[in-house]
Amino acid sequence: MSSVSKTLAPPASLPQDARALIARVDLGRLVQNLHAMEKVSKGLGLLAVVKADAYGHGAVQVARALEAEGVAGYCVATLSEALELRHEGISSPILVFGSIRPESLPMAAVHGIDLTVVSEGHLLELSELVPQHPVGLHLKLDTGMGRSGLRISELGGCIDTIRRLQPWLRGVMGHFAAAEEPDTRFTQVQRSRFLGGLAQLRDAGITVSQVHHANSAGCLRGFTEGDTHVRCGISLYGLSDLDEARQAGLRPILELSAEVFRSVLIPAGTTVGYGCTYVAPHPVRLVTLNCGYADGFSRALANRAWAGFRGATYPVVGQVSMDSLTVVVPESVNIRMGESMVLLSREPKDPHSVASTARLLGTIPYEITCALNRRVARDHA
Ligand SMILES: Cc1ncc(COP(=O)(O)O)c(C=O)c1O
């Protein structure tokens, strides 16, 4: 073995279809979703949220497709996500939401990456460092999300420090906690706290060119008055389940399909998978697919999920294994090795859509696509 590894050069890149588990991402639909959100926001600048590899859709390809349409910028969670985009030639503004360590500031400055001010301590730290390592700053106000930003009650005590940072201050932002809820009272409370915070800053002579509070739900519901920008993620991927999203014409852009590597007829009484949790009640065709929980397809979907084939859906049976899962189809359905079944469909009403799968798991669509990891090939068309 060692002589083989010495003589064979590693492949430049691994074959994409090595396991034939593919997330197909429709970039045309992505752009349609972008234009729909631009219409909804009535022309506000749109910051595309592409953190977590664009919620599993492929950050670089998504960012490139959106850059060609002139988005105002991108938002990511970490400095390394921002650097990946810069490395791939993305030149529009990039804002990092998360807190970054002081020693990373020079790197952010060199690559022109903007930072979110996430706490009073962070503000003090930045006020020492930013004059030597200039970066654009977005001051986050904690209007009720309760996880990051300056609390409105802290703002008065921070005014002098913020004023010193004025040359680098690009934006003031907040984040809604419940903008998708039918009851909009808390969102209105957050909004009035935000406007109060902005007024305090303005009264102190602090000005910014960008003001943004709304995520997709806030934007779809119109909580944007007076803002200059919106930060949209889930709506671009067509996975917001709000009525307003449907009315705006947003549509899912990702489909996950897995290749069949075995298709056999099994008699009644055959057990399937770890723990023998499925026993064929009558003769069926058992199909094994190249997808498992190590790809991000949750084990909790065992005996619950659905797979699509030529317009029909069939149940996933038995445990989801690390690298494979099994589906039963009627004996009459002639599905062969090398054909594919759809595990996540782009049709929201399907039992195997991202939305339906999220409901089965008691989670949100975000978690379903974010879970698809780098073992899943991406095909952007
Ligand atoms: C600070 C912030 N703004 C905006 C967004 C985008 O939210 P959505 O995907 O619901 O549009 C997120 C996503 O988690 C976020 O953390």
Coordinates of C-alpha atoms and ligand atoms in Angstrom, one line a residue:
M1 CA 0.0 0.0 0.0
S2 CA 2.7 2.5 0.9
S3 CA 4.4 2.0 -2.5
V4 CA 1.1 2.8 -4.2
S5 CA 0.6 6.0 -2.2
K6 CA 4.2 7.1 -3.1
T7 CA 3.8 6.6 -6.8
L8 CA 0.3 7.8 -7.4
A9 CA -0.2 11.6 -7.3
P10 CA -3.4 12.5 -5.5
P11 CA -6.3 13.5 -7.9
A12 CA -6.6 17.2 -8.5
S13 CA -10.2 16.9 -7.3
L14 CA -12.3 14.0 -6.3
P15 CA -14.9 12.9 -8.9
Q16 CA -18.1 14.7 -8.1
D17 CA -20.3 11.6 -8.7
A18 CA -18.2 9.3 -6.6
R19 CA -21.3 8.5 -4.5
A20 CA -24.0 10.1 -6.7
L21 CA -25.7 12.0 -3.9
I22 CA -26.4 15.3 -5.4
A23 CA -28.0 18.5 -4.2
R24 CA -29.1 20.3 -7.4
V25 CA -29.4 24.0 -6.9
D26 CA -31.4 26.0 -9.5
L27 CA -29.6 29.4 -9.7
G28 CA -32.2 30.8 -12.1
R29 CA -34.9 30.3 -9.4
L30 CA -32.5 31.9 -6.9
V31 CA -32.3 35.0 -9.0
Q32 CA -36.1 35.0 -9.4
N33 CA -36.4 34.8 -5.6
L34 CA -33.9 37.7 -5.3
H35 CA -36.0 39.9 -7.6
A36 CA -39.2 39.0 -5.8
M37 CA -37.6 40.1 -2.5
E38 CA -36.3 43.3 -4.1
K39 CA -39.9 44.0 -5.1
V40 CA -41.3 43.2 -1.7
S41 CA -38.7 45.4 0.0
K42 CA -39.6 48.2 -2.4
G43 CA -36.1 48.7 -3.6
L44 CA -34.1 48.6 -0.3
G45 CA -30.5 47.4 -0.5
L46 CA -30.5 43.6 -0.2
L47 CA -27.8 41.9 1.9
A48 CA -27.8 38.2 1.0
V49 CA -27.3 36.0 4.0
V50 CA -25.0 33.2 2.8
K51 CA -23.6 31.9 6.1
A52 CA -23.4 28.2 6.7
D53 CA -22.5 27.6 3.0
A54 CA -25.6 29.5 2.0
Y55 CA -27.8 27.3 4.3
G56 CA -26.3 24.3 2.5
H57 CA -26.9 25.6 -1.0
G58 CA -23.2 26.4 -1.8
A59 CA -22.1 29.9 -0.7
V60 CA -19.6 30.6 -3.5
Q61 CA -22.0 29.7 -6.3
V62 CA -24.9 31.4 -4.7
A63 CA -22.8 34.6 -4.0
R64 CA -21.5 34.6 -7.6
A65 CA -25.0 34.3 -9.1
L66 CA -26.3 37.1 -6.8
E67 CA -23.3 39.3 -7.4
A68 CA -24.1 39.3 -11.1
E69 CA -27.5 40.7 -10.2
G70 CA -26.0 43.5 -8.1
V71 CA -26.9 42.7 -4.5
A72 CA -25.7 45.2 -2.0
G73 CA -23.5 42.7 -0.1
Y74 CA -23.4 39.4 1.8
C75 CA -23.6 38.3 5.4
V76 CA -21.8 35.4 6.9
A77 CA -21.3 34.1 10.5
T78 CA -17.5 33.7 10.6
L79 CA -14.4 35.3 9.3
S80 CA -13.4 32.1 7.5
E81 CA -16.7 32.1 5.6
A82 CA -16.0 35.7 4.6
L83 CA -12.4 34.9 3.5
E84 CA -13.6 31.9 1.4
L85 CA -15.9 34.3 -0.6
R86 CA -13.0 36.8 -1.0
H87 CA -10.7 34.0 -2.1
E88 CA -13.2 33.0 -4.7
G89 CA -13.3 36.6 -6.1
I90 CA -16.4 38.0 -4.5
S91 CA -15.7 41.7 -4.2
S92 CA -19.0 43.2 -2.8
P93 CA -19.2 44.1 0.9
I94 CA -19.2 41.2 3.3
L95 CA -20.5 41.6 6.9
V96 CA -19.5 39.0 9.6
F97 CA -22.3 38.6 12.1
G98 CA -20.3 36.7 14.8
S99 CA -17.7 38.1 17.2
I100 CA -14.2 37.7 15.9
R101 CA -11.0 37.6 18.1
P102 CA -8.9 40.8 18.3
E103 CA -5.9 39.0 16.6
S104 CA -8.1 38.3 13.5
L105 CA -8.8 42.0 13.0
P106 CA -5.8 42.7 10.7
M107 CA -6.9 39.9 8.4
A108 CA -10.4 41.3 8.2
A109 CA -9.0 44.8 7.5
V110 CA -6.7 43.5 4.7
H111 CA -9.6 41.8 3.0
G112 CA -12.1 44.6 3.4
I113 CA -14.5 42.6 5.6
D114 CA -17.0 44.4 7.8
L115 CA -17.7 43.4 11.3
T116 CA -20.7 43.5 13.6
V117 CA -20.3 45.1 17.0
V118 CA -21.8 42.4 19.2
S119 CA -21.4 43.6 22.8
E120 CA -20.2 46.5 24.9
G121 CA -16.9 44.6 25.6
H122 CA -16.5 44.1 21.9
L123 CA -17.1 47.8 21.2
L124 CA -14.3 48.7 23.7
E125 CA -11.9 46.2 22.2
L126 CA -12.6 47.5 18.7
S127 CA -12.2 51.1 19.7
E128 CA -8.6 50.3 20.6
L129 CA -7.8 48.3 17.5
V130 CA -9.8 49.7 14.5
P131 CA -7.8 52.9 14.1
Q132 CA -4.8 50.8 13.3
H133 CA -6.7 48.1 11.4
P134 CA -9.6 49.9 9.7
V135 CA -12.7 47.8 9.1
G136 CA -16.3 48.9 8.4
L137 CA -18.5 48.4 11.5
H138 CA -22.2 47.7 11.9
L139 CA -23.4 48.5 15.4
K140 CA -25.9 45.9 16.6
L141 CA -28.6 46.9 18.9
D142 CA -30.2 44.2 21.0
T143 CA -33.9 45.1 20.5
G144 CA -35.3 41.9 22.0
M145 CA -33.5 39.0 20.3
G146 CA -31.5 38.8 23.5
R147 CA -28.3 37.1 22.2
S148 CA -26.0 39.8 20.9
G149 CA -25.6 43.5 20.4
L150 CA -25.7 46.5 22.7
R151 CA -28.7 46.6 24.9
I152 CA -30.7 49.8 24.5
S153 CA -30.1 50.6 28.2
E154 CA -26.3 50.4 27.6
L155 CA -26.3 52.7 24.6
G156 CA -26.2 56.0 26.5
G157 CA -23.0 54.9 28.3
C158 CA -21.3 53.9 25.1
I159 CA -22.0 57.1 23.1
D160 CA -18.5 58.5 23.5
T161 CA -16.8 55.3 22.3
I162 CA -19.2 55.0 19.4
R163 CA -18.5 58.6 18.5
R164 CA -14.8 57.8 18.3
L165 CA -15.5 55.0 15.9
Q166 CA -17.7 57.2 13.7
P167 CA -15.2 57.2 10.8
W168 CA -15.6 53.4 10.5
L169 CA -19.3 53.1 11.4
R170 CA -21.2 52.0 8.3
G171 CA -24.4 50.7 9.8
V172 CA -26.8 50.2 12.7
M173 CA -28.6 46.9 12.8
G174 CA -31.1 44.9 14.9
H175 CA -32.5 41.4 14.6
F176 CA -36.1 40.3 14.9
A177 CA -36.9 37.4 17.2
A178 CA -40.5 36.6 16.1
A179 CA -41.2 38.4 12.8
E180 CA -42.8 35.2 11.3
E181 CA -45.3 34.9 14.2
P182 CA -49.0 35.8 13.4
D183 CA -48.9 38.0 16.5
T184 CA -46.9 41.0 15.5
R185 CA -46.8 42.7 18.9
F186 CA -43.3 41.8 19.9
T187 CA -42.0 42.7 16.5
Q188 CA -43.6 46.1 16.9
V189 CA -41.9 46.4 20.4
Q190 CA -38.6 45.6 18.8
R191 CA -39.1 48.1 16.1
S192 CA -39.9 50.9 18.5
R193 CA -36.8 50.1 20.6
F194 CA -34.7 50.1 17.4
L195 CA -36.1 53.5 16.3
G196 CA -35.5 54.8 19.9
G197 CA -31.9 53.6 19.7
L198 CA -31.4 55.2 16.3
A199 CA -32.8 58.5 17.7
Q200 CA -30.3 58.4 20.6
L201 CA -27.5 58.0 18.2
R202 CA -28.8 60.7 15.9
D203 CA -29.2 63.1 18.8
A204 CA -25.6 62.5 19.7
G205 CA -24.5 63.4 16.2
I206 CA -23.7 59.9 15.2
T207 CA -24.8 59.1 11.6
V208 CA -24.6 55.9 9.5
S209 CA -25.4 55.2 5.9
Q210 CA -27.0 51.8 6.4
V211 CA -29.9 50.9 8.8
H212 CA -31.2 47.3 8.8
H213 CA -33.4 45.4 11.2
A214 CA -35.3 43.0 9.0
N215 CA -34.6 39.3 8.1
S216 CA -36.8 37.6 5.4
A217 CA -39.9 37.5 7.6
G218 CA -39.5 41.1 8.7
C219 CA -39.1 42.1 5.1
L220 CA -42.0 40.0 3.9
R221 CA -44.2 41.5 6.6
G222 CA -43.1 45.1 5.9
F223 CA -41.3 45.9 9.1
T224 CA -38.7 48.0 7.3
E225 CA -40.0 51.6 7.4
G226 CA -37.1 54.1 7.5
D227 CA -34.5 51.3 6.9
T228 CA -32.0 51.4 4.0
H229 CA -31.3 47.6 3.8
V230 CA -32.8 44.2 4.5
R231 CA -30.9 41.0 5.3
C232 CA -32.5 38.0 3.6
G233 CA -31.5 34.4 3.8
I234 CA -34.3 31.8 3.8
S235 CA -36.5 33.7 1.3
L236 CA -33.7 33.6 -1.3
Y237 CA -33.6 29.8 -0.9
G238 CA -37.4 29.7 -1.3
L239 CA -38.0 28.1 2.0
S240 CA -40.0 30.6 4.0
D241 CA -43.4 29.1 4.8
L242 CA -45.2 32.4 5.3
D243 CA -48.3 33.1 3.1
E244 CA -46.5 36.3 2.1
A245 CA -43.7 34.2 0.7
R246 CA -46.1 32.3 -1.5
Q247 CA -47.8 35.5 -2.6
A248 CA -44.4 36.9 -3.5
G249 CA -43.8 33.8 -5.7
L250 CA -40.8 32.5 -3.8
R251 CA -39.9 28.9 -4.7
P252 CA -37.5 26.3 -3.3
I253 CA -34.3 26.0 -5.3
L254 CA -32.7 22.8 -3.9
E255 CA -33.4 19.2 -4.8
L256 CA -31.6 16.3 -3.2
S257 CA -31.4 13.1 -5.2
A258 CA -29.6 9.8 -4.4
E259 CA -28.5 7.0 -6.7
V260 CA -30.0 3.5 -6.3
F261 CA -27.2 1.0 -5.7
R262 CA -29.4 -2.1 -5.1
S263 CA -32.9 -2.9 -6.1
V264 CA -34.2 -6.4 -5.1
L265 CA -37.5 -8.2 -4.7
I266 CA -38.0 -9.4 -1.2
P267 CA -40.6 -11.8 0.2
A268 CA -43.0 -11.1 3.1
G269 CA -41.2 -11.4 6.4
T270 CA -37.8 -10.0 5.2
T271 CA -36.3 -7.7 7.8
V272 CA -34.5 -4.5 6.8
G273 CA -31.7 -2.5 8.5
Y274 CA -30.3 -2.1 12.0
G275 CA -32.6 -3.3 14.7
C276 CA -34.9 -5.0 12.1
T277 CA -37.3 -2.1 12.5
Y278 CA -39.1 -2.9 9.2
V279 CA -40.4 -6.3 8.2
A280 CA -41.9 -6.6 4.7
P281 CA -45.6 -7.3 5.2
H282 CA -45.9 -8.8 1.7
P283 CA -43.5 -9.1 -1.3
V284 CA -42.1 -5.7 -2.2
R285 CA -39.2 -4.2 -4.1
L286 CA -36.5 -2.9 -1.7
V287 CA -34.3 -0.1 -3.0
T288 CA -31.1 1.0 -1.3
L289 CA -29.9 4.6 -1.8
N290 CA -26.6 6.3 -1.4
C291 CA -27.6 8.6 1.4
G292 CA -27.3 8.3 5.2
Y293 CA -27.1 10.3 8.4
A294 CA -23.4 11.0 7.7
D295 CA -24.5 13.1 4.7
G296 CA -26.9 15.1 6.9
F297 CA -30.1 13.1 6.3
S298 CA -31.3 12.7 9.9
R299 CA -31.5 9.2 11.4
A300 CA -34.7 10.4 13.0
L301 CA -36.3 10.1 9.6
A302 CA -36.2 6.3 9.7
N303 CA -39.6 4.8 8.8
R304 CA -41.0 8.3 8.4
A305 CA -39.5 10.0 5.3
W306 CA -40.5 9.7 1.7
A307 CA -38.6 9.4 -1.6
G308 CA -39.9 10.4 -5.0
F309 CA -39.6 8.5 -8.3
R310 CA -41.3 9.4 -11.6
G311 CA -44.0 11.6 -9.9
A312 CA -44.9 9.1 -7.1
T313 CA -43.6 8.9 -3.5
Y314 CA -42.6 5.8 -1.6
P315 CA -41.7 5.3 2.1
V316 CA -38.2 5.2 3.6
V317 CA -38.2 2.0 5.7
G318 CA -35.9 0.7 8.3
Q319 CA -33.2 2.7 10.1
V320 CA -31.3 5.4 8.2
S321 CA -27.7 4.0 8.3
M322 CA -24.6 6.1 8.2
D323 CA -24.2 5.9 4.4
S324 CA -27.4 4.4 3.0
L325 CA -31.1 4.2 3.5
T326 CA -33.8 1.9 2.1
V327 CA -37.1 2.6 0.4
V328 CA -39.9 0.2 -0.6
V329 CA -41.8 0.4 -3.8
P330 CA -44.4 -2.0 -5.2
E331 CA -43.1 -5.0 -7.0
S332 CA -44.5 -3.6 -10.3
V333 CA -42.3 -0.4 -10.1
N334 CA -39.2 -1.2 -12.1
I335 CA -36.5 0.9 -10.6
R336 CA -33.0 -0.2 -11.4
M337 CA -29.4 0.3 -10.1
G338 CA -28.0 3.6 -11.3
E339 CA -31.4 5.4 -11.3
S340 CA -32.1 8.1 -8.8
M341 CA -34.8 8.9 -6.2
V342 CA -35.5 12.3 -4.9
L343 CA -35.1 12.7 -1.1
L344 CA -35.8 16.4 -0.9
S345 CA -38.1 17.9 -3.6
R346 CA -38.6 21.4 -4.7
E347 CA -42.4 21.2 -4.6
P348 CA -43.4 22.5 -1.2
K349 CA -46.6 20.4 -1.0
D350 CA -44.7 17.1 -1.6
P351 CA -44.4 14.8 1.4
H352 CA -40.6 14.9 0.8
S353 CA -40.2 18.6 0.3
V354 CA -37.8 20.4 2.7
A355 CA -40.8 21.9 4.5
S356 CA -42.6 18.6 4.9
T357 CA -39.3 16.9 6.0
A358 CA -38.8 19.6 8.6
R359 CA -42.3 19.1 10.0
L360 CA -41.7 15.4 10.3
L361 CA -38.6 16.2 12.4
G362 CA -40.3 19.0 14.4
T363 CA -37.7 21.4 13.1
I364 CA -37.4 24.3 10.6
P365 CA -36.4 24.1 6.9
Y366 CA -33.1 25.9 7.8
E367 CA -31.9 22.9 9.7
I368 CA -32.7 20.4 6.9
T369 CA -30.6 22.1 4.2
C370 CA -27.8 23.3 6.6
A371 CA -27.3 19.7 7.6
L372 CA -26.3 18.6 4.0
N373 CA -22.6 18.4 4.4
R374 CA -19.6 18.2 2.1
R375 CA -20.1 14.6 1.2
V376 CA -23.1 15.8 -0.8
A377 CA -22.1 16.9 -4.3
R378 CA -23.6 20.2 -5.4
D379 CA -24.7 20.8 -8.9
H380 CA -25.5 24.5 -9.7
A381 CA -27.4 25.1 -12.9
Ligands
LIG1 C1 -28.5 38.5 12.2 C2 -29.2 37.8 11.1 N1 -29.8 38.5 10.2 C3 -30.5 38.0 9.2 C4 -30.6 36.6 9.1 C5 -31.4 36.0 8.0 O1 -32.6 35.4 8.4 P1 -33.6 34.7 7.4 O2 -32.9 33.5 6.8 O3 -34.7 34.3 8.2 O4 -33.9 35.7 6.3 C6 -30.1 35.8 10.1 C7 -30.2 34.3 10.0 O5 -30.1 33.6 10.9 C8 -29.3 36.4 11.1 O6 -28.7 35.7 12.1

